[in-house]
PDB file of C-alpha atoms in Angstrom:
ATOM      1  CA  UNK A   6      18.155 -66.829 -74.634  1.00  0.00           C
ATOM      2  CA  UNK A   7      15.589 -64.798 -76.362  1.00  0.00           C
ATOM      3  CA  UNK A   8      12.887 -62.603 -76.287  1.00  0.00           C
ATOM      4  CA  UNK A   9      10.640 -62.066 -78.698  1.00  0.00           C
ATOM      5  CA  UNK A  10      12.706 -63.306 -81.340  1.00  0.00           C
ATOM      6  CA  UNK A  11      15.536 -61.326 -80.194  1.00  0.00           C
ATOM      7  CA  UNK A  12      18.489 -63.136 -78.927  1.00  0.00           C
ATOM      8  CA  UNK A  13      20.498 -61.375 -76.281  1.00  0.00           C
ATOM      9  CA  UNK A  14      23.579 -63.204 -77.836  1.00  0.00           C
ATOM     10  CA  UNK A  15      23.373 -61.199 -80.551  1.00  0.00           C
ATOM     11  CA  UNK A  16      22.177 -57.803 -79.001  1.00  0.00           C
ATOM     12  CA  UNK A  17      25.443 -58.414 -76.499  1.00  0.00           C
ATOM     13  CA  UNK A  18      27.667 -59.004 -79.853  1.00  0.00           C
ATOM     14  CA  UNK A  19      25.932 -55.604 -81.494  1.00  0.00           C
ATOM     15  CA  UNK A  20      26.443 -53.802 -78.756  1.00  0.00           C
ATOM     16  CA  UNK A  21      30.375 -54.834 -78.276  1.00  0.00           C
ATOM     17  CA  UNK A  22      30.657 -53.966 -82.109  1.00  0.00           C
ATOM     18  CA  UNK A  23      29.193 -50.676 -81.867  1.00  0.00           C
ATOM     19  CA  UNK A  24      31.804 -49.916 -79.069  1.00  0.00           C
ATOM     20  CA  UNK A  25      34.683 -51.003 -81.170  1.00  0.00           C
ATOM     21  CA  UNK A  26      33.460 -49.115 -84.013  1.00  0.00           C
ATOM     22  CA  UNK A  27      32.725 -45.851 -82.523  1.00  0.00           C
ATOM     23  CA  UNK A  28      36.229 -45.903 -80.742  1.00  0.00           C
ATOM     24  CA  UNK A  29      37.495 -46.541 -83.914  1.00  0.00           C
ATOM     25  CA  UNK A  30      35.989 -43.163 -85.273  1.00  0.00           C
ATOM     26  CA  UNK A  31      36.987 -40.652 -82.040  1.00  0.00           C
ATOM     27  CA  UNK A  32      40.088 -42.149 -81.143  1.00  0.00           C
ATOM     28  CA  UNK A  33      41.791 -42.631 -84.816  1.00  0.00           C
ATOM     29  CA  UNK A  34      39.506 -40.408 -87.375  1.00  0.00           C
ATOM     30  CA  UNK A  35      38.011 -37.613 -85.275  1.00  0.00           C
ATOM     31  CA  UNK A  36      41.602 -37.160 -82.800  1.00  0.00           C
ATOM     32  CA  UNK A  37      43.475 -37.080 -86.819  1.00  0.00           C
ATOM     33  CA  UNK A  38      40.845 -35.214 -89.049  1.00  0.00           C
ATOM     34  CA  UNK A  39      40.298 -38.524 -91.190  1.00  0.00           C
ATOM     35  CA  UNK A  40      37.217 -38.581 -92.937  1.00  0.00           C
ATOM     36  CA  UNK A  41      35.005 -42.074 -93.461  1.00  0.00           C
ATOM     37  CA  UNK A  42      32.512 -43.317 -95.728  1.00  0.00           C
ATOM     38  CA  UNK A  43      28.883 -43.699 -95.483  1.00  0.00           C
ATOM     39  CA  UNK A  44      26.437 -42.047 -93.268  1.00  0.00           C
ATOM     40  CA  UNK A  45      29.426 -42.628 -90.693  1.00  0.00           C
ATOM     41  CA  UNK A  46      31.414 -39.903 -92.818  1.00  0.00           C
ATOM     42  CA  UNK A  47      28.861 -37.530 -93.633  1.00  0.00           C
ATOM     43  CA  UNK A  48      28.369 -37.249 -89.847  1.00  0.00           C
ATOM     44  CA  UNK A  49      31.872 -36.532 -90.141  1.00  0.00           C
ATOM     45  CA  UNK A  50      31.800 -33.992 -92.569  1.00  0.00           C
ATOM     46  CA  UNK A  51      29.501 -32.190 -90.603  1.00  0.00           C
ATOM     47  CA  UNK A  52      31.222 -32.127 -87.289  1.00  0.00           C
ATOM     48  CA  UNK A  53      34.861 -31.125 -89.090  1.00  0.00           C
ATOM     49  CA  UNK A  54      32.948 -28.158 -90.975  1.00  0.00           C
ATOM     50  CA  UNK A  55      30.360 -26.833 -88.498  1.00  0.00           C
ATOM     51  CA  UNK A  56      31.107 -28.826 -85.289  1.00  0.00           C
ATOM     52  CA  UNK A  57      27.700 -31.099 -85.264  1.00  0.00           C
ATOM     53  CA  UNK A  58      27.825 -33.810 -82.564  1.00  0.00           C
ATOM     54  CA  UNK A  59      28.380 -37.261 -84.800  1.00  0.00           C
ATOM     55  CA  UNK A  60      26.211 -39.072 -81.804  1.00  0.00           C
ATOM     56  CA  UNK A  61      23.296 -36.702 -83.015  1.00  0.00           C
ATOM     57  CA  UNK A  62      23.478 -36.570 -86.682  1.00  0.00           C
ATOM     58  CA  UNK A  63      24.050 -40.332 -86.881  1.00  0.00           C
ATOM     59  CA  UNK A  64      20.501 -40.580 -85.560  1.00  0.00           C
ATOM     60  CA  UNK A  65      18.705 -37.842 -87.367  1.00  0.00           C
ATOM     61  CA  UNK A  66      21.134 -38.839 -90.837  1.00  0.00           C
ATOM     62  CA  UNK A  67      19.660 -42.734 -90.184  1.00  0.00           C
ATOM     63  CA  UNK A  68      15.441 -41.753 -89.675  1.00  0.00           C
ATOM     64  CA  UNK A  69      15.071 -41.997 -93.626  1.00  0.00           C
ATOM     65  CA  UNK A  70      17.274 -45.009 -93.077  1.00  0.00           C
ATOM     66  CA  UNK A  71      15.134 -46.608 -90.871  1.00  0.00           C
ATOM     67  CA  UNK A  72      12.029 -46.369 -93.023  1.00  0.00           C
ATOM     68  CA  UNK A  73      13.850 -48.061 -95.874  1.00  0.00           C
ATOM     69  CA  UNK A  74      14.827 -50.608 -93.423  1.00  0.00           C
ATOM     70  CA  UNK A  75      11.252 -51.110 -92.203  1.00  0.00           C
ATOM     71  CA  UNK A  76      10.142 -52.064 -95.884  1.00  0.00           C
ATOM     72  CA  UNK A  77      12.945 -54.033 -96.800  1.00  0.00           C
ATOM     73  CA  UNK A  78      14.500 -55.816 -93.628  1.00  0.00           C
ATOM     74  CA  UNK A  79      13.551 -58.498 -91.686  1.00  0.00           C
ATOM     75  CA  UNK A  80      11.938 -58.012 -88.377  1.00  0.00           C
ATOM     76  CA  UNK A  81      14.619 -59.190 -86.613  1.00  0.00           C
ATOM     77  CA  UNK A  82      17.106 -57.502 -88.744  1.00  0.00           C
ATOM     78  CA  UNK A  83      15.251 -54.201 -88.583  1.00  0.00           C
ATOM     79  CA  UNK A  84      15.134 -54.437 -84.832  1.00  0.00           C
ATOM     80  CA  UNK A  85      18.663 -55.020 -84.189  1.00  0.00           C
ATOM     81  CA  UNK A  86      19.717 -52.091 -86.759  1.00  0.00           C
ATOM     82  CA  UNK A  87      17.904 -49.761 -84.135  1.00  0.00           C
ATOM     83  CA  UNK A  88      20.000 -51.047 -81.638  1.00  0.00           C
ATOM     84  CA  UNK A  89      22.829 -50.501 -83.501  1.00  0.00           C
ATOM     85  CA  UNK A  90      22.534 -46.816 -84.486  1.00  0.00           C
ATOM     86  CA  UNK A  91      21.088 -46.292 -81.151  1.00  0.00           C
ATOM     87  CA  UNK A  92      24.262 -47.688 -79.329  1.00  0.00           C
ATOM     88  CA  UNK A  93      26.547 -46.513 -81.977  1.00  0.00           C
ATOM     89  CA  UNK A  94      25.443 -42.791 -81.214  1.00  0.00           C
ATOM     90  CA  UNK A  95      25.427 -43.866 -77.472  1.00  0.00           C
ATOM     91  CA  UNK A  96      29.250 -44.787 -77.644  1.00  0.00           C
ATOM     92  CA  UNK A  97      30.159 -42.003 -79.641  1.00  0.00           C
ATOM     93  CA  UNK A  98      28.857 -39.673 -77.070  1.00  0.00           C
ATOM     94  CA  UNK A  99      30.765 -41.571 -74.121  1.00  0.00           C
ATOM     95  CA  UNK A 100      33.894 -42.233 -76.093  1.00  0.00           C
ATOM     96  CA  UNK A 101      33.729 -37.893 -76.836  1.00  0.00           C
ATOM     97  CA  UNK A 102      33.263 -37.843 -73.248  1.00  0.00           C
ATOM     98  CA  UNK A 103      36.315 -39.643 -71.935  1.00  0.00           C
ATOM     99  CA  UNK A 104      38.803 -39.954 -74.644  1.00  0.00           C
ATOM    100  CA  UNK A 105      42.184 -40.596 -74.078  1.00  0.00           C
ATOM    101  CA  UNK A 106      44.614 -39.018 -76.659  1.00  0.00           C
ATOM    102  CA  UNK A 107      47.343 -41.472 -78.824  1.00  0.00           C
ATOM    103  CA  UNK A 108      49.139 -38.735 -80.113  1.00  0.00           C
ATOM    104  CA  UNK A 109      50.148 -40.747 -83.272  1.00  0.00           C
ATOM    105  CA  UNK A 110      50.242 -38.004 -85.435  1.00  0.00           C
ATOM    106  CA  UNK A 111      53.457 -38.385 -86.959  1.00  0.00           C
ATOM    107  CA  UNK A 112      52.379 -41.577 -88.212  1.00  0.00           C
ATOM    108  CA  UNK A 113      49.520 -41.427 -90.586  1.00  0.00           C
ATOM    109  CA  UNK A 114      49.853 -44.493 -91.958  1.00  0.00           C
ATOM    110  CA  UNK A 115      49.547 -46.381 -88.308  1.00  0.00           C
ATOM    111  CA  UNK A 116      46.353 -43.930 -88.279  1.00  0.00           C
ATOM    112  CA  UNK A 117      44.748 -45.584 -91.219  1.00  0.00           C
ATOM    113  CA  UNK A 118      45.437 -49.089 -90.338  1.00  0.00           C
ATOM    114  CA  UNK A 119      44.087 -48.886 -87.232  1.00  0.00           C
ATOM    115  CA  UNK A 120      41.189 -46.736 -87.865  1.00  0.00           C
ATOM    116  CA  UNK A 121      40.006 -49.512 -90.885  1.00  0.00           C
ATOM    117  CA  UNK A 122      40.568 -52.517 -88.119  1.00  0.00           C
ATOM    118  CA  UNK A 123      38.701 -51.066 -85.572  1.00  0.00           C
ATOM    119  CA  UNK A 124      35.611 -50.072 -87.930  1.00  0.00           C
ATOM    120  CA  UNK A 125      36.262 -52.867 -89.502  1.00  0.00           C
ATOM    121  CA  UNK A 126      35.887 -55.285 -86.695  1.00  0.00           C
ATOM    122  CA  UNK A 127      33.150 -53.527 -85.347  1.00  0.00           C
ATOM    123  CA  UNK A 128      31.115 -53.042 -88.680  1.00  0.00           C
ATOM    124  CA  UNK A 129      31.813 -56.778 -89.498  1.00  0.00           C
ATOM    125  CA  UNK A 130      30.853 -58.070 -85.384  1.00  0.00           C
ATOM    126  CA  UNK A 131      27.699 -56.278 -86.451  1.00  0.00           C
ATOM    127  CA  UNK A 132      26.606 -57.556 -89.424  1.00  0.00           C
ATOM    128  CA  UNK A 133      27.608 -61.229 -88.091  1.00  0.00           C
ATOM    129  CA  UNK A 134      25.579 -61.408 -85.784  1.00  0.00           C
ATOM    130  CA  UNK A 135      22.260 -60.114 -87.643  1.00  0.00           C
ATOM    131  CA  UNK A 136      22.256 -56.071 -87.355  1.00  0.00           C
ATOM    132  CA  UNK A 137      23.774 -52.872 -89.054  1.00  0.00           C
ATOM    133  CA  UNK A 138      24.225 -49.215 -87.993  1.00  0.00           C
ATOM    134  CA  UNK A 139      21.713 -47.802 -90.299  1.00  0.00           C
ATOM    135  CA  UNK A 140      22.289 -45.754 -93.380  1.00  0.00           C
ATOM    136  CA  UNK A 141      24.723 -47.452 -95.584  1.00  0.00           C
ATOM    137  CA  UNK A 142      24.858 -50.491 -93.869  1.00  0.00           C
ATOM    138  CA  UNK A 143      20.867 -50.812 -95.029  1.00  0.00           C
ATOM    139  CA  UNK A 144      21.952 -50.656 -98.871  1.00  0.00           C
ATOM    140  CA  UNK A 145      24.928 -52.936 -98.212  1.00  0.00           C
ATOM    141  CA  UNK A 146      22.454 -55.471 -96.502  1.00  0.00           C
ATOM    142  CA  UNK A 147      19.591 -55.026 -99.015  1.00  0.00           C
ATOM    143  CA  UNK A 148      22.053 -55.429-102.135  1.00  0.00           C
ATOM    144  CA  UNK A 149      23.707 -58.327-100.611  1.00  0.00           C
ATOM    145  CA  UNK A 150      20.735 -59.927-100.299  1.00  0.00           C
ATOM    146  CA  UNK A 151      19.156 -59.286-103.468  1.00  0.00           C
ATOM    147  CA  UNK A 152      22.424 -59.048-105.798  1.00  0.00           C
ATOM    148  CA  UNK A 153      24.699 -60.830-104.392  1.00  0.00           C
ATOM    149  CA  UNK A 154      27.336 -58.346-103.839  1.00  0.00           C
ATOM    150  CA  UNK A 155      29.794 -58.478-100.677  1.00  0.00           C
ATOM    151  CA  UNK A 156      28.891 -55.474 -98.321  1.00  0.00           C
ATOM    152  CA  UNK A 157      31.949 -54.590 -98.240  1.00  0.00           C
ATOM    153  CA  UNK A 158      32.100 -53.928-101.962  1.00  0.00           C
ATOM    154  CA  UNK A 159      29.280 -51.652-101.833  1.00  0.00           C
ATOM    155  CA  UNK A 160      30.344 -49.687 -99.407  1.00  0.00           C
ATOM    156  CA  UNK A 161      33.859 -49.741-100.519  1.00  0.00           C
ATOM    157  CA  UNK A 162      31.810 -47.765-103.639  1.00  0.00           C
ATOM    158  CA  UNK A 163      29.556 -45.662-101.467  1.00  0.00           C
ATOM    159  CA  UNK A 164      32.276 -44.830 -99.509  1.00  0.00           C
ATOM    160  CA  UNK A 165      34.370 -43.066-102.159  1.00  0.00           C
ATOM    161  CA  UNK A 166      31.340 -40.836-103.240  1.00  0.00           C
ATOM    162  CA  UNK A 167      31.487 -39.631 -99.671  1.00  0.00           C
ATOM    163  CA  UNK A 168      35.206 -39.108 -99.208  1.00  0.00           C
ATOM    164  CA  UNK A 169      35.390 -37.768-102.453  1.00  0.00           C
ATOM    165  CA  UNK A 170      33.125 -35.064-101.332  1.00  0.00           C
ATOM    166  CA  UNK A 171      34.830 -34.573 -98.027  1.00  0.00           C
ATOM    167  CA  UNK A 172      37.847 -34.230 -99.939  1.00  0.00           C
ATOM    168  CA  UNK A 173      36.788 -31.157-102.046  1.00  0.00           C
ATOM    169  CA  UNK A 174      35.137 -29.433 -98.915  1.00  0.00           C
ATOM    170  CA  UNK A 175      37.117 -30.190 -95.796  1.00  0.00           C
ATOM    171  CA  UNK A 176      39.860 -32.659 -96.365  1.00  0.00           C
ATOM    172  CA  UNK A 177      43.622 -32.229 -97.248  1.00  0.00           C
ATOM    173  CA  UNK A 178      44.446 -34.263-100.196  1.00  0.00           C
ATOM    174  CA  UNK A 179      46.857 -36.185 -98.109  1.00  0.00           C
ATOM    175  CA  UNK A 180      44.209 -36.503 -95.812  1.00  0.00           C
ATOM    176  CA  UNK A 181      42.123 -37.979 -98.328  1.00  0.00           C
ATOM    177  CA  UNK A 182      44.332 -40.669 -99.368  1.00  0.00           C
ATOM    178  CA  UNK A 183      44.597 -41.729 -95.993  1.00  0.00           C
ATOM    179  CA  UNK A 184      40.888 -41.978 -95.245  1.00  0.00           C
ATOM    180  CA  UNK A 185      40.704 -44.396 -98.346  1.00  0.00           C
ATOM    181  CA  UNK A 186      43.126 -46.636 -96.748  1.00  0.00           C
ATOM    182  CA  UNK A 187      41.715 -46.922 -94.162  1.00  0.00           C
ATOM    183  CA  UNK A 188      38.262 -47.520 -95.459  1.00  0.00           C
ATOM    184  CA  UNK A 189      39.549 -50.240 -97.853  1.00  0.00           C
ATOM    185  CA  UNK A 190      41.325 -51.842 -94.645  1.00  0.00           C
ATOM    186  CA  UNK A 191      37.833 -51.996 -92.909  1.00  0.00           C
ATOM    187  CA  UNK A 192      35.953 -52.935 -96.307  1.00  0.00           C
ATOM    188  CA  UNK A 193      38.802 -56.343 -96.629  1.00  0.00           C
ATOM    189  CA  UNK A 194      37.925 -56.651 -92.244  1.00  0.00           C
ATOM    190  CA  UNK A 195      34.339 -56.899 -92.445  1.00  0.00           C
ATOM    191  CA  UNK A 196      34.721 -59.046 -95.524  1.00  0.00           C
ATOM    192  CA  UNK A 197      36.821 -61.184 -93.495  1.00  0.00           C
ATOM    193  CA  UNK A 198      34.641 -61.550 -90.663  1.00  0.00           C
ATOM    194  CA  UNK A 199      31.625 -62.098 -92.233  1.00  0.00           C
ATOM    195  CA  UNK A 200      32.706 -65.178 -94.651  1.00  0.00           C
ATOM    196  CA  UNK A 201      35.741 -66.112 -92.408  1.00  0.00           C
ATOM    197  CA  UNK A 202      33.272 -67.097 -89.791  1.00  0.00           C
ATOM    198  CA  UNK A 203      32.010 -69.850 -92.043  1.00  0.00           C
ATOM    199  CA  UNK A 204      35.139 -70.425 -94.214  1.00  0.00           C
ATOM    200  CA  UNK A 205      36.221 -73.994 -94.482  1.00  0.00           C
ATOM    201  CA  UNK A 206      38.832 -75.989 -96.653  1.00  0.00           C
ATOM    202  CA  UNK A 207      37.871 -78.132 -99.858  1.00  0.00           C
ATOM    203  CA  UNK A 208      39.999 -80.854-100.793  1.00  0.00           C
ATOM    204  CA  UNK A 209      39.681 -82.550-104.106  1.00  0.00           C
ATOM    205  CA  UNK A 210      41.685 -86.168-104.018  1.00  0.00           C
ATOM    206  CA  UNK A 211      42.901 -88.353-106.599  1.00  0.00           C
ATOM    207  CA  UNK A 212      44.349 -91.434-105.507  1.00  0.00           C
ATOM    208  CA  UNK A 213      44.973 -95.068-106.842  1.00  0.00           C
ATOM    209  CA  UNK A 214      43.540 -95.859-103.371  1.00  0.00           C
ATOM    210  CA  UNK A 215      40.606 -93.889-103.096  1.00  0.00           C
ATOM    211  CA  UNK A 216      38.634 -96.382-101.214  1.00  0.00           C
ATOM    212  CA  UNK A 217      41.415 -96.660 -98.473  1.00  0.00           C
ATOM    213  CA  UNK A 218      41.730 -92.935 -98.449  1.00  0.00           C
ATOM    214  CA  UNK A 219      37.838 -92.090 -97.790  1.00  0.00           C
ATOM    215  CA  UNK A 220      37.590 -95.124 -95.510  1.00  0.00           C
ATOM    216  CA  UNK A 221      40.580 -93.574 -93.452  1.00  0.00           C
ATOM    217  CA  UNK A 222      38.928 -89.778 -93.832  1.00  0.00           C
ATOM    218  CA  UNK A 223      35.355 -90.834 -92.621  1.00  0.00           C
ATOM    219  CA  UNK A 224      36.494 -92.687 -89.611  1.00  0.00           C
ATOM    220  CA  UNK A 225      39.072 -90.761 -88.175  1.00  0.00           C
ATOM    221  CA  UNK A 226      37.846 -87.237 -88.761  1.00  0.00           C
ATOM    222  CA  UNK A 227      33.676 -88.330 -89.014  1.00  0.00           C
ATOM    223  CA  UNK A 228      33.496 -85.990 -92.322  1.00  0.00           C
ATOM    224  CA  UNK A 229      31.822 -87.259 -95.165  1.00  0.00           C
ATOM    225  CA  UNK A 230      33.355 -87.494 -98.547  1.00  0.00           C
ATOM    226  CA  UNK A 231      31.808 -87.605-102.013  1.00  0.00           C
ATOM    227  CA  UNK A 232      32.857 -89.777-104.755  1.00  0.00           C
ATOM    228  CA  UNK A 233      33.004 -88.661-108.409  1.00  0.00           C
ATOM    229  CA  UNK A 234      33.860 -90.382-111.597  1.00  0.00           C
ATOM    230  CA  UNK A 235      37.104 -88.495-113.575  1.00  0.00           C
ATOM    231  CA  UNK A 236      38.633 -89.894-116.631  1.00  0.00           C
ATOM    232  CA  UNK A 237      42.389 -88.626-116.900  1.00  0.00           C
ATOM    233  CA  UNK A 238      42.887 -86.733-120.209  1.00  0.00           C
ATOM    234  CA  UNK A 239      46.119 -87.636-121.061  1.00  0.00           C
ATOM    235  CA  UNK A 240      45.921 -91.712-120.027  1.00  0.00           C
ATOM    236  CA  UNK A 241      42.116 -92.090-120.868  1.00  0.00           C
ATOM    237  CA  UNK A 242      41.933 -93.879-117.902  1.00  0.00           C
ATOM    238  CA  UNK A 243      38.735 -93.616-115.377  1.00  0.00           C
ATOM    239  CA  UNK A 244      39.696 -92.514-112.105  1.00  0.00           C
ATOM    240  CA  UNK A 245      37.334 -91.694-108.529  1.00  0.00           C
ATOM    241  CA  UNK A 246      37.969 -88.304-107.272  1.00  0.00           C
ATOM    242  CA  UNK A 247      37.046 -87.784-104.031  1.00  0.00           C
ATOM    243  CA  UNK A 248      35.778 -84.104-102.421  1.00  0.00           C
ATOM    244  CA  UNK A 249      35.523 -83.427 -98.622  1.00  0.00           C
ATOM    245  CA  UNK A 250      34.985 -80.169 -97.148  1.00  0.00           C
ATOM    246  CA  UNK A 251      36.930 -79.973 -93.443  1.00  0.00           C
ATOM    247  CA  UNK A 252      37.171 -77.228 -91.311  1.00  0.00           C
ATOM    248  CA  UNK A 253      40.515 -74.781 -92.111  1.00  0.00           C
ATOM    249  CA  UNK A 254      41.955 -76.393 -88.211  1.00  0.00           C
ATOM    250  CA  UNK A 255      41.728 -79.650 -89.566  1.00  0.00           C
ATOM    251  CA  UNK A 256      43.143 -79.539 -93.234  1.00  0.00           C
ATOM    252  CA  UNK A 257      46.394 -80.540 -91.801  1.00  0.00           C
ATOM    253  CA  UNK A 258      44.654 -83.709 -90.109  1.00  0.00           C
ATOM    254  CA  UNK A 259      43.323 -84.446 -93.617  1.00  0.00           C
ATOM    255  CA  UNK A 260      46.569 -84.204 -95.396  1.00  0.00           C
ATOM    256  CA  UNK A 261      48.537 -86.398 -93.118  1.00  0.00           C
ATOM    257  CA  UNK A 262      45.960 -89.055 -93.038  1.00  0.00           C
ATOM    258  CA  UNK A 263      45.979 -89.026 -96.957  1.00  0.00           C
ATOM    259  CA  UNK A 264      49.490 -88.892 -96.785  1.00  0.00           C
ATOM    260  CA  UNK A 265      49.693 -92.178 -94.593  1.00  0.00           C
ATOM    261  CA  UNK A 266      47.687 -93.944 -96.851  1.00  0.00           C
ATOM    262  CA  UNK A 267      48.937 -92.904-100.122  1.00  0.00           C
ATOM    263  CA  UNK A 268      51.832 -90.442-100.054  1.00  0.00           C
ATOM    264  CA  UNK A 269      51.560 -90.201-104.171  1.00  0.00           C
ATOM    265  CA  UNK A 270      47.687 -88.548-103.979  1.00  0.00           C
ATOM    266  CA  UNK A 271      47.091 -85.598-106.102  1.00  0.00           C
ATOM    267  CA  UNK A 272      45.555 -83.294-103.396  1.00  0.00           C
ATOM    268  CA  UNK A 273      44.088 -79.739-104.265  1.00  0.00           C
ATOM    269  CA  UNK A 274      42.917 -77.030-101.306  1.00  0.00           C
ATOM    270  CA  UNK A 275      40.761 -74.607-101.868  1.00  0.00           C
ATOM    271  CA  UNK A 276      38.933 -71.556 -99.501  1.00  0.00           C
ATOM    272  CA  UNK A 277      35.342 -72.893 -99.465  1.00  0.00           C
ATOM    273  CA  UNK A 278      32.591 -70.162 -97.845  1.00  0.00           C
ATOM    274  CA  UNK A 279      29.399 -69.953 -96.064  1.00  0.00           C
ATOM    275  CA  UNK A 280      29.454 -73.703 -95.482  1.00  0.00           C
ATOM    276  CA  UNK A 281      25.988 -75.243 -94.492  1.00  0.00           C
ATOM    277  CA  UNK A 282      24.924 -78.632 -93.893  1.00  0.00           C
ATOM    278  CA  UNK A 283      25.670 -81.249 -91.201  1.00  0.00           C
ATOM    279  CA  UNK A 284      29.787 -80.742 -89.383  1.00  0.00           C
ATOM    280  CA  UNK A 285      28.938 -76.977 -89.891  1.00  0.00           C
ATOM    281  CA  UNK A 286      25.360 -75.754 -89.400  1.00  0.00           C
ATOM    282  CA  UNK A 287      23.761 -78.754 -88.648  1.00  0.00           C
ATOM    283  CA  UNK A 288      24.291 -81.718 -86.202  1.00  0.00           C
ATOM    284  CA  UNK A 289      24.314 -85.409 -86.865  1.00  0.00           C
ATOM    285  CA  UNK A 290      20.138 -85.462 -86.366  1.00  0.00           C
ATOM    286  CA  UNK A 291      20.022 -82.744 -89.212  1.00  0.00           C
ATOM    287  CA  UNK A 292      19.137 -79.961 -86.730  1.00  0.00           C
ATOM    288  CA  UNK A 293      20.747 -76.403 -86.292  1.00  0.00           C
ATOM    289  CA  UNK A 294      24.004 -76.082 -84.133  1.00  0.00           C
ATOM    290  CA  UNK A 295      23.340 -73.867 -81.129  1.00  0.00           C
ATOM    291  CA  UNK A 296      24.657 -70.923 -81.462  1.00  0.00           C
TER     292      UNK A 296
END
């Protein structure tokens, strides 16, 4: 369902991943003094120094944001960022509200695990489904798109301008090191959610019964396979290699039915990501899968 252009799929997604993130930040960084990255931990840096409310500054921080965003983003895009701040600051303001205290601090290290998860999760639930939580998230999504690089990277490098000032004004050194953790924990999350969601298995296949093996592969797991003409090095002699992409549940399928038909196959795996075509974003008739 959508409106406008909108789909309340992805708003309902947003808004979950704004309420996993902001937990993240009063339950695990705000209850421990951790810092964060990003607007996220200049927010922070205001609340440890002069007591700000993070709800508020996360939406005055992100109005700069949000004309960038206009100009650069998508409408869609742009729309569901507002919701994102907006709900962001909305859950930080109820999770302030009614916290419940996990007293884990004689365990710093459990502290910066969790803390990257959560934001990590909820930052990554975000971006997958189309929005961000302003600020940082904006250059992450606007380099990503016209660079190339991971969002994670570039806020993995944002980040440590941030907590590097935090560091010199309000943050133990300890402290510090523990907010990095935890902010390379989330950077390796979103990461993970974001091209894990489309992540499939490659399988490159040489056989001395390549026919049988594609014939076997095509029919009893309906995924296409690609021929290509090798000529060993060593022997000089011409060989077909065959190349399938499978889903990362079935790779096991795949190997046993190569196995059955020639347990002597050279058979390489490798991580294949953001996967498009017909198995994975398209159906048989060449049309998007539903969402």
């Amino acid at each position: 369902m959508s409106f406008f252009g909108i789909k309340l799929k992805n708003t309902l997604f947003i808004l979950f991943g704004s309420a996993v993130f902001a937990f993240g930040i009063v339950h695990f960084n705000m209850q421990n003094e951790l810092g964060e990255g990003g607007f996220t931990g200049i927010t922070l840096l205001f609340y440890f120094l002069w007591g700000w409310d993070p709800a508020i500054m996360n939406i005055v921080l992100n109005i700069p944001a949000f004309i960038v965003g206009w100009r650069f983003l998508s409408r869609n895009t742009f729309i569901y960022t507002i919701i994102g701040t907006l709900s962001v600051s909305l859950f930080l303001s109820i999770f302030q509200a009614h916290q419940f205290y996990l007293h884990l601090e004689s365990d710093m290290t459990l502290v910066a695990l969790f803390a990257g998860v959560s934001i990590g999760i909820g930052l990554g639930i975000i971006f997958r489904y189309g929005g961000t939580t302003g600020g940082v998230d904006i250059i992450a999504r606007i380099v990503y798109k016209y660079a190339g690089w991971s969002m994670g990277k570039t806020m993995f490098l944002f980040d440590a301008i941030v907590i590097s000032t935090s560091i010199i004004t309000y943050l133990e050194l300890v402290e510090g090191m523990y907010t990095l953790v935890a902010v390379y924990v989330a950077a390796r999350v979103i990461d993970f959610i974001q091209e894990g969601a489309y992540a499939a298995r490659g399988a490159t296949i040489i056989s001395n019964r390549s026919h049988e093996v594609s014939e076997e592969i095509m029919k009893k797991m309906d995924r296409g396979v690609t021929v290509l003409q090798g000529k060993g090095r060593y022997t000089g002699e011409n060989r077909e290699v065959l190349y399938c992409v499978v889903g990362r549940n079935e790779i096991v399928r795949l190997q046993n039915i190569i196995n059955s038909v020639d347990p002597h196959a050279f058979v390489a795996v490798t991580s294949v990501h953001d996967v498009l075509g017909e198995g994975f974003t398209l159906d048989e008739n060449k049309q998007p899968l539903q969402d």
